[in-house]
PDB file of N, CA and C in Angstrom:
ATOM      1  N   MET W   1     -57.035 231.525 272.334  1.00 47.00           N
ATOM      2  CA  MET W   1     -56.980 231.247 271.124  1.00 47.00           C
ATOM      3  C   MET W   1     -55.967 232.273 270.092  1.00 47.00           C
ATOM      4  N   PRO W   2     -55.006 232.604 269.292  1.00 52.00           N
ATOM      5  CA  PRO W   2     -54.027 233.648 268.396  1.00 52.00           C
ATOM      6  C   PRO W   2     -55.580 234.076 268.114  1.00 52.00           C
ATOM      7  N   GLY W   3     -55.623 235.981 268.152  1.00 53.00           N
ATOM      8  CA  GLY W   3     -56.514 237.008 267.812  1.00 53.00           C
ATOM      9  C   GLY W   3     -57.619 237.101 268.118  1.00 53.00           C
ATOM     10  N   ASN W   4     -58.600 236.936 269.109  1.00 52.00           N
ATOM     11  CA  ASN W   4     -58.737 236.743 269.836  1.00 52.00           C
ATOM     12  C   ASN W   4     -58.571 237.516 271.718  1.00 52.00           C
ATOM     13  N   GLU W   5     -57.689 237.869 270.873  1.00 50.00           N
ATOM     14  CA  GLU W   5     -57.451 238.812 273.046  1.00 50.00           C
ATOM     15  C   GLU W   5     -58.913 239.288 273.606  1.00 50.00           C
ATOM     16  N   ASP W   6     -59.197 240.128 272.348  1.00 51.00           N
ATOM     17  CA  ASP W   6     -60.153 240.438 273.520  1.00 51.00           C
ATOM     18  C   ASP W   6     -61.358 240.076 274.019  1.00 51.00           C
ATOM     19  N   MET W   7     -61.193 238.736 273.617  1.00 53.00           N
ATOM     20  CA  MET W   7     -62.405 237.923 274.000  1.00 53.00           C
ATOM     21  C   MET W   7     -62.041 238.050 275.157  1.00 53.00           C
ATOM     22  N   ASN W   8     -63.280 237.655 276.320  1.00 55.00           N
ATOM     23  CA  ASN W   8     -62.473 238.089 278.254  1.00 55.00           C
ATOM     24  C   ASN W   8     -63.910 237.151 278.406  1.00 55.00           C
ATOM     25  N   PHE W   9     -63.885 235.239 278.608  1.00 57.00           N
ATOM     26  CA  PHE W   9     -64.134 234.371 278.456  1.00 57.00           C
ATOM     27  C   PHE W   9     -64.784 233.613 280.161  1.00 57.00           C
ATOM     28  N   PHE W  10     -64.170 234.430 281.400  1.00 62.00           N
ATOM     29  CA  PHE W  10     -64.248 234.772 282.515  1.00 62.00           C
ATOM     30  C   PHE W  10     -64.654 235.674 282.557  1.00 62.00           C
ATOM     31  N   ASN W  11     -66.023 235.897 283.987  1.00 60.00           N
ATOM     32  CA  ASN W  11     -66.387 237.289 284.296  1.00 60.00           C
ATOM     33  C   ASN W  11     -66.678 237.329 286.101  1.00 60.00           C
ATOM     34  N   PRO W  12     -65.548 237.944 285.989  1.00 63.00           N
ATOM     35  CA  PRO W  12     -65.875 237.888 287.764  1.00 63.00           C
ATOM     36  C   PRO W  12     -66.498 237.842 288.502  1.00 63.00           C
ATOM     37  N   LYS W  13     -67.474 239.101 288.321  1.00 65.00           N
ATOM     38  CA  LYS W  13     -68.966 239.286 289.010  1.00 65.00           C
ATOM     39  C   LYS W  13     -69.573 237.967 288.010  1.00 65.00           C
ATOM     40  N   PRO W  14     -70.609 237.195 289.401  1.00 63.00           N
ATOM     41  CA  PRO W  14     -71.469 236.449 289.381  1.00 63.00           C
ATOM     42  C   PRO W  14     -72.170 236.417 288.944  1.00 63.00           C
ATOM     43  N   LYS W  15     -73.247 236.011 287.222  1.00 68.00           N
ATOM     44  CA  LYS W  15     -74.717 236.597 286.705  1.00 68.00           C
ATOM     45  C   LYS W  15     -75.641 235.976 288.240  1.00 68.00           C
ATOM     46  N   ARG W  16     -76.424 237.401 288.875  1.00 68.00           N
ATOM     47  CA  ARG W  16     -77.556 236.899 289.303  1.00 68.00           C
ATOM     48  C   ARG W  16     -79.107 236.178 289.116  1.00 68.00           C
ATOM     49  N   ALA W  17     -79.513 235.515 289.417  1.00 78.00           N
ATOM     50  CA  ALA W  17     -80.786 235.044 288.905  1.00 78.00           C
ATOM     51  C   ALA W  17     -81.436 236.400 288.173  1.00 78.00           C
ATOM     52  N   SER W  18     -82.878 236.182 287.788  1.00 92.00           N
ATOM     53  CA  SER W  18     -84.052 237.269 287.609  1.00 92.00           C
ATOM     54  C   SER W  18     -84.677 237.605 289.475  1.00 92.00           C
ATOM     55  N   THR W  19     -85.249 238.378 289.447  1.00 94.00           N
ATOM     56  CA  THR W  19     -86.261 238.585 290.068  1.00 94.00           C
ATOM     57  C   THR W  19     -87.353 237.497 290.491  1.00 94.00           C
ATOM     58  N   CYS W  20     -87.912 237.474 291.332  1.00 95.00           N
ATOM     59  CA  CYS W  20     -89.415 236.443 290.507  1.00 95.00           C
ATOM     60  C   CYS W  20     -90.551 237.329 291.533  1.00 95.00           C
ATOM     61  N   LEU W  21     -91.636 237.489 290.682  1.00 97.00           N
ATOM     62  CA  LEU W  21     -92.659 238.985 290.741  1.00 97.00           C
ATOM     63  C   LEU W  21     -93.406 237.689 291.434  1.00 97.00           C
ATOM     64  N   TYR W  22     -94.277 238.613 292.387  1.00 97.00           N
ATOM     65  CA  TYR W  22     -95.781 238.243 293.485  1.00 97.00           C
ATOM     66  C   TYR W  22     -96.225 239.593 292.125  1.00 97.00           C
ATOM     67  N   ILE W  23     -97.405 239.355 291.860  1.00 97.00           N
ATOM     68  CA  ILE W  23     -98.287 240.467 291.577  1.00 97.00           C
ATOM     69  C   ILE W  23     -99.737 240.287 292.535  1.00 97.00           C
ATOM     70  N   VAL W  24    -100.199 240.893 292.977  1.00 98.00           N
ATOM     71  CA  VAL W  24    -101.366 240.456 293.168  1.00 98.00           C
ATOM     72  C   VAL W  24    -102.074 241.892 292.471  1.00 98.00           C
ATOM     73  N   LEU W  25    -103.718 240.684 291.500  1.00 95.00           N
ATOM     74  CA  LEU W  25    -104.178 241.801 291.184  1.00 95.00           C
ATOM     75  C   LEU W  25    -105.935 241.674 291.646  1.00 95.00           C
ATOM     76  N   GLN W  26    -106.453 242.510 290.954  1.00 95.00           N
ATOM     77  CA  GLN W  26    -108.188 242.022 291.395  1.00 95.00           C
ATOM     78  C   GLN W  26    -108.648 241.822 289.607  1.00 95.00           C
ATOM     79  N   SER W  27    -110.053 240.569 289.964  1.00 94.00           N
ATOM     80  CA  SER W  27    -110.332 240.406 288.115  1.00 94.00           C
ATOM     81  C   SER W  27    -111.682 240.312 288.723  1.00 94.00           C
ATOM     82  N   ARG W  28    -112.419 240.335 288.048  1.00 92.00           N
ATOM     83  CA  ARG W  28    -113.905 239.782 288.426  1.00 92.00           C
ATOM     84  C   ARG W  28    -113.848 240.013 289.744  1.00 92.00           C
ATOM     85  N   GLY W  29    -114.050 241.061 290.540  1.00 94.00           N
ATOM     86  CA  GLY W  29    -114.037 240.850 292.290  1.00 94.00           C
ATOM     87  C   GLY W  29    -113.631 240.362 292.652  1.00 94.00           C
ATOM     88  N   ALA W  30    -112.775 239.518 292.601  1.00 97.00           N
ATOM     89  CA  ALA W  30    -112.190 239.021 293.927  1.00 97.00           C
ATOM     90  C   ALA W  30    -110.308 239.363 293.365  1.00 97.00           C
ATOM     91  N   TRP W  31    -109.433 238.640 294.512  1.00 97.00           N
ATOM     92  CA  TRP W  31    -107.886 239.138 294.746  1.00 97.00           C
ATOM     93  C   TRP W  31    -107.110 237.917 293.685  1.00 97.00           C
ATOM     94  N   TRP W  32    -106.136 237.818 293.955  1.00 98.00           N
ATOM     95  CA  TRP W  32    -105.819 237.197 292.737  1.00 98.00           C
ATOM     96  C   TRP W  32    -103.903 237.363 293.199  1.00 98.00           C
ATOM     97  N   VAL W  33    -103.433 235.996 293.217  1.00 98.00           N
ATOM     98  CA  VAL W  33    -101.684 235.969 293.126  1.00 98.00           C
ATOM     99  C   VAL W  33    -101.771 236.377 291.974  1.00 98.00           C
ATOM    100  N   ASP W  34    -100.566 236.464 291.007  1.00 97.00           N
ATOM    101  CA  ASP W  34     -99.557 236.421 290.177  1.00 97.00           C
ATOM    102  C   ASP W  34     -98.501 236.398 289.569  1.00 97.00           C
ATOM    103  N   ARG W  35     -97.987 234.533 290.483  1.00 96.00           N
ATOM    104  CA  ARG W  35     -96.403 233.685 289.993  1.00 96.00           C
ATOM    105  C   ARG W  35     -96.059 233.716 288.671  1.00 96.00           C
ATOM    106  N   GLU W  36     -95.261 234.521 288.021  1.00 92.00           N
ATOM    107  CA  GLU W  36     -94.913 234.239 286.603  1.00 92.00           C
ATOM    108  C   GLU W  36     -95.371 233.154 285.774  1.00 92.00           C
ATOM    109  N   GLY W  37     -96.675 233.827 285.905  1.00 92.00           N
ATOM    110  CA  GLY W  37     -98.276 232.870 284.775  1.00 92.00           C
ATOM    111  C   GLY W  37     -98.672 232.332 285.816  1.00 92.00           C
ATOM    112  N   LYS W  38     -99.071 231.538 286.645  1.00 94.00           N
ATOM    113  CA  LYS W  38     -99.551 231.273 287.731  1.00 94.00           C
ATOM    114  C   LYS W  38    -100.151 232.009 288.955  1.00 94.00           C
ATOM    115  N   SER W  39    -101.777 231.222 288.741  1.00 94.00           N
ATOM    116  CA  SER W  39    -102.583 232.695 289.623  1.00 94.00           C
ATOM    117  C   SER W  39    -102.942 231.324 290.599  1.00 94.00           C
ATOM    118  N   LEU W  40    -102.674 232.301 292.216  1.00 95.00           N
ATOM    119  CA  LEU W  40    -103.310 231.103 292.628  1.00 95.00           C
ATOM    120  C   LEU W  40    -104.772 232.269 294.125  1.00 95.00           C
ATOM    121  N   GLY W  41    -105.201 231.977 294.193  1.00 97.00           N
ATOM    122  CA  GLY W  41    -107.149 232.458 294.485  1.00 97.00           C
ATOM    123  C   GLY W  41    -107.571 231.650 294.001  1.00 97.00           C
ATOM    124  N   PRO W  42    -109.683 232.143 294.503  1.00 98.00           N
ATOM    125  CA  PRO W  42    -109.494 234.069 294.385  1.00 98.00           C
ATOM    126  C   PRO W  42    -109.716 234.176 296.495  1.00 98.00           C
ATOM    127  N   TYR W  43    -108.932 235.573 296.464  1.00 98.00           N
ATOM    128  CA  TYR W  43    -108.840 235.549 297.401  1.00 98.00           C
ATOM    129  C   TYR W  43    -109.959 237.209 297.984  1.00 98.00           C
ATOM    130  N   ALA W  44    -110.885 237.262 299.054  1.00 97.00           N
ATOM    131  CA  ALA W  44    -111.870 238.019 299.086  1.00 97.00           C
ATOM    132  C   ALA W  44    -111.540 239.256 299.178  1.00 97.00           C
ATOM    133  N   THR W  45    -110.209 239.582 299.777  1.00 97.00           N
ATOM    134  CA  THR W  45    -109.783 241.291 299.806  1.00 97.00           C
ATOM    135  C   THR W  45    -107.910 241.194 299.217  1.00 97.00           C
ATOM    136  N   ARG W  46    -107.996 242.231 298.876  1.00 97.00           N
ATOM    137  CA  ARG W  46    -106.949 243.203 298.058  1.00 97.00           C
ATOM    138  C   ARG W  46    -105.338 241.818 299.614  1.00 97.00           C
ATOM    139  N   ASP W  47    -105.873 242.365 301.222  1.00 97.00           N
ATOM    140  CA  ASP W  47    -105.206 242.116 301.936  1.00 97.00           C
ATOM    141  C   ASP W  47    -105.097 240.185 302.538  1.00 97.00           C
ATOM    142  N   GLU W  48    -106.169 239.672 301.712  1.00 98.00           N
ATOM    143  CA  GLU W  48    -105.372 238.525 302.233  1.00 98.00           C
ATOM    144  C   GLU W  48    -104.920 238.232 301.299  1.00 98.00           C
ATOM    145  N   ALA W  49    -104.766 238.456 299.880  1.00 98.00           N
ATOM    146  CA  ALA W  49    -104.229 237.971 298.797  1.00 98.00           C
ATOM    147  C   ALA W  49    -102.998 238.501 298.857  1.00 98.00           C
ATOM    148  N   GLU W  50    -102.527 239.494 299.939  1.00 98.00           N
ATOM    149  CA  GLU W  50    -101.083 239.837 299.572  1.00 98.00           C
ATOM    150  C   GLU W  50    -100.339 238.560 301.052  1.00 98.00           C
ATOM    151  N   SER W  51    -101.210 238.454 301.814  1.00 98.00           N
ATOM    152  CA  SER W  51    -100.822 237.802 302.556  1.00 98.00           C
ATOM    153  C   SER W  51    -100.244 236.214 301.439  1.00 98.00           C
ATOM    154  N   GLY W  52    -101.714 235.640 301.176  1.00 97.00           N
ATOM    155  CA  GLY W  52    -101.412 234.722 300.061  1.00 97.00           C
ATOM    156  C   GLY W  52    -100.374 234.892 299.700  1.00 97.00           C
ATOM    157  N   ALA W  53     -99.721 235.966 299.276  1.00 97.00           N
ATOM    158  CA  ALA W  53     -98.514 236.045 298.015  1.00 97.00           C
ATOM    159  C   ALA W  53     -97.273 235.415 299.147  1.00 97.00           C
ATOM    160  N   PHE W  54     -96.705 235.356 300.273  1.00 96.00           N
ATOM    161  CA  PHE W  54     -96.282 236.291 300.808  1.00 96.00           C
ATOM    162  C   PHE W  54     -95.709 234.640 301.093  1.00 96.00           C
ATOM    163  N   HIS W  55     -97.628 234.165 301.506  1.00 95.00           N
ATOM    164  CA  HIS W  55     -97.009 232.154 302.590  1.00 95.00           C
ATOM    165  C   HIS W  55     -96.575 232.286 301.482  1.00 95.00           C
ATOM    166  N   LEU W  56     -96.585 231.903 299.368  1.00 94.00           N
ATOM    167  CA  LEU W  56     -96.400 231.418 298.593  1.00 94.00           C
ATOM    168  C   LEU W  56     -94.726 231.951 299.049  1.00 94.00           C
ATOM    169  N   ILE W  57     -93.929 232.802 298.922  1.00 95.00           N
ATOM    170  CA  ILE W  57     -92.594 233.224 299.371  1.00 95.00           C
ATOM    171  C   ILE W  57     -91.578 232.337 299.998  1.00 95.00           C
ATOM    172  N   GLU W  58     -92.990 231.611 301.172  1.00 93.00           N
ATOM    173  CA  GLU W  58     -92.682 231.331 302.938  1.00 93.00           C
ATOM    174  C   GLU W  58     -92.698 229.692 301.708  1.00 93.00           C
ATOM    175  N   VAL W  59     -93.126 229.413 301.351  1.00 91.00           N
ATOM    176  CA  VAL W  59     -93.389 227.822 301.044  1.00 91.00           C
ATOM    177  C   VAL W  59     -92.993 227.330 299.321  1.00 91.00           C
ATOM    178  N   PHE W  60     -92.793 228.286 298.502  1.00 90.00           N
ATOM    179  CA  PHE W  60     -92.826 227.904 297.330  1.00 90.00           C
ATOM    180  C   PHE W  60     -91.430 228.910 296.581  1.00 90.00           C
ATOM    181  N   GLY W  61     -90.878 229.697 297.693  1.00 92.00           N
ATOM    182  CA  GLY W  61     -89.722 230.209 297.235  1.00 92.00           C
ATOM    183  C   GLY W  61     -87.995 229.880 296.898  1.00 92.00           C
ATOM    184  N   ASP W  62     -88.208 230.191 295.698  1.00 92.00           N
ATOM    185  CA  ASP W  62     -86.816 229.484 295.463  1.00 92.00           C
ATOM    186  C   ASP W  62     -85.351 230.770 295.897  1.00 92.00           C
ATOM    187  N   PRO W  63     -84.562 230.184 297.282  1.00 92.00           N
ATOM    188  CA  PRO W  63     -82.852 231.144 297.435  1.00 92.00           C
ATOM    189  C   PRO W  63     -82.382 231.856 296.944  1.00 92.00           C
ATOM    190  N   THR W  64     -82.036 231.242 295.687  1.00 92.00           N
ATOM    191  CA  THR W  64     -81.936 231.296 294.461  1.00 92.00           C
ATOM    192  C   THR W  64     -82.081 233.313 294.006  1.00 92.00           C
ATOM    193  N   ARG W  65     -83.455 233.701 293.963  1.00 94.00           N
ATOM    194  CA  ARG W  65     -84.264 234.081 293.155  1.00 94.00           C
ATOM    195  C   ARG W  65     -84.273 235.518 294.699  1.00 94.00           C
ATOM    196  N   PRO W  66     -84.026 236.152 294.048  1.00 95.00           N
ATOM    197  CA  PRO W  66     -84.889 237.221 294.697  1.00 95.00           C
ATOM    198  C   PRO W  66     -86.642 237.802 294.704  1.00 95.00           C
ATOM    199  N   ALA W  67     -87.222 238.223 295.715  1.00 97.00           N
ATOM    200  CA  ALA W  67     -88.235 237.740 294.660  1.00 97.00           C
ATOM    201  C   ALA W  67     -88.540 239.727 295.206  1.00 97.00           C
ATOM    202  N   GLU W  68     -89.781 239.808 295.118  1.00 97.00           N
ATOM    203  CA  GLU W  68     -91.117 240.834 295.097  1.00 97.00           C
ATOM    204  C   GLU W  68     -92.192 240.559 294.925  1.00 97.00           C
ATOM    205  N   VAL W  69     -92.788 241.946 295.913  1.00 98.00           N
ATOM    206  CA  VAL W  69     -94.410 241.688 295.867  1.00 98.00           C
ATOM    207  C   VAL W  69     -94.769 243.236 295.131  1.00 98.00           C
ATOM    208  N   TRP W  70     -95.409 243.042 294.220  1.00 98.00           N
ATOM    209  CA  TRP W  70     -96.101 244.102 293.677  1.00 98.00           C
ATOM    210  C   TRP W  70     -97.526 244.045 294.454  1.00 98.00           C
ATOM    211  N   SER W  71     -98.672 245.694 294.536  1.00 98.00           N
ATOM    212  CA  SER W  71     -99.886 244.972 294.502  1.00 98.00           C
ATOM    213  C   SER W  71    -100.631 246.776 294.707  1.00 98.00           C
ATOM    214  N   ARG W  72    -101.742 246.813 294.339  1.00 92.00           N
ATOM    215  CA  ARG W  72    -102.142 248.090 294.442  1.00 92.00           C
ATOM    216  C   ARG W  72    -102.332 248.952 295.449  1.00 92.00           C
ATOM    217  N   ASP W  73    -102.052 250.477 295.090  1.00 91.00           N
ATOM    218  CA  ASP W  73    -102.626 250.777 296.652  1.00 91.00           C
ATOM    219  C   ASP W  73    -103.830 250.795 296.087  1.00 91.00           C
ATOM    220  N   ASP W  74    -104.829 252.162 297.920  1.00 90.00           N
ATOM    221  CA  ASP W  74    -105.611 252.237 297.560  1.00 90.00           C
ATOM    222  C   ASP W  74    -105.897 253.935 296.378  1.00 90.00           C
ATOM    223  N   ALA W  75    -105.105 254.281 296.065  1.00 93.00           N
ATOM    224  CA  ALA W  75    -105.593 255.635 294.843  1.00 93.00           C
ATOM    225  C   ALA W  75    -105.546 254.376 293.407  1.00 93.00           C
ATOM    226  N   GLY W  76    -104.994 252.828 293.314  1.00 90.00           N
ATOM    227  CA  GLY W  76    -104.762 251.503 292.211  1.00 90.00           C
ATOM    228  C   GLY W  76    -103.490 251.991 291.502  1.00 90.00           C
ATOM    229  N   LYS W  77    -102.795 252.481 292.358  1.00 94.00           N
ATOM    230  CA  LYS W  77    -101.295 252.225 291.330  1.00 94.00           C
ATOM    231  C   LYS W  77    -100.612 251.357 292.477  1.00 94.00           C
ATOM    232  N   ILE W  78     -99.585 250.733 290.940  1.00 94.00           N
ATOM    233  CA  ILE W  78     -99.212 249.748 291.669  1.00 94.00           C
ATOM    234  C   ILE W  78     -97.876 249.525 292.127  1.00 94.00           C
ATOM    235  N   ARG W  79     -97.489 249.286 293.776  1.00 97.00           N
ATOM    236  CA  ARG W  79     -95.776 249.053 294.372  1.00 97.00           C
ATOM    237  C   ARG W  79     -95.936 248.396 294.659  1.00 97.00           C
ATOM    238  N   LEU W  80     -94.729 248.706 295.082  1.00 98.00           N
ATOM    239  CA  LEU W  80     -94.220 247.895 295.375  1.00 98.00           C
ATOM    240  C   LEU W  80     -93.685 247.354 297.034  1.00 98.00           C
ATOM    241  N   ILE W  81     -94.873 246.622 298.080  1.00 97.00           N
ATOM    242  CA  ILE W  81     -95.055 246.220 298.791  1.00 97.00           C
ATOM    243  C   ILE W  81     -93.767 244.985 299.553  1.00 97.00           C
ATOM    244  N   TRP W  82     -92.508 244.768 298.717  1.00 97.00           N
ATOM    245  CA  TRP W  82     -91.532 244.235 299.487  1.00 97.00           C
ATOM    246  C   TRP W  82     -90.965 243.260 298.847  1.00 97.00           C
ATOM    247  N   LYS W  83     -88.853 243.085 299.015  1.00 97.00           N
ATOM    248  CA  LYS W  83     -87.909 243.226 298.235  1.00 97.00           C
ATOM    249  C   LYS W  83     -87.493 242.238 298.887  1.00 97.00           C
ATOM    250  N   GLY W  84     -86.533 241.322 298.642  1.00 95.00           N
ATOM    251  CA  GLY W  84     -86.330 240.790 299.582  1.00 95.00           C
ATOM    252  C   GLY W  84     -85.346 239.599 299.529  1.00 95.00           C
ATOM    253  N   GLU W  85     -84.798 238.815 300.031  1.00 90.00           N
ATOM    254  CA  GLU W  85     -84.335 237.410 299.744  1.00 90.00           C
ATOM    255  C   GLU W  85     -85.180 236.845 300.533  1.00 90.00           C
ATOM    256  N   ILE W  86     -84.779 235.378 300.105  1.00 83.00           N
ATOM    257  CA  ILE W  86     -85.725 233.987 300.760  1.00 83.00           C
ATOM    258  C   ILE W  86     -84.420 233.841 301.376  1.00 83.00           C
ATOM    259  N   LYS W  87     -84.556 232.803 302.452  1.00 80.00           N
ATOM    260  CA  LYS W  87     -84.316 231.838 303.518  1.00 80.00           C
ATOM    261  C   LYS W  87     -84.057 230.908 302.830  1.00 80.00           C
ATOM    262  N   ALA W  88     -83.378 230.512 302.963  1.00 69.00           N
ATOM    263  CA  ALA W  88     -82.923 228.776 302.512  1.00 69.00           C
ATOM    264  C   ALA W  88     -83.821 228.112 304.108  1.00 69.00           C
TER     265      ALA W  88
END
């Protein structure tokens, strides 16, 4: 199109899908896994909830999106405990 030489509609870098976050949190004395606003639980312990997050990734993970699991450490800080791609 004349006059639009600066517009480039072809992007040589493919756009990557957004990361799916699995967040382990404690609420009202129980542990939960939040995945994009949907919660799974309750779990009795943080370790059980973290295992639940990995189970969710195995069963419902999208191989076109990277995933991350975040959880609180013993000091109460949120930490990244796993990051990766899901095998199809």
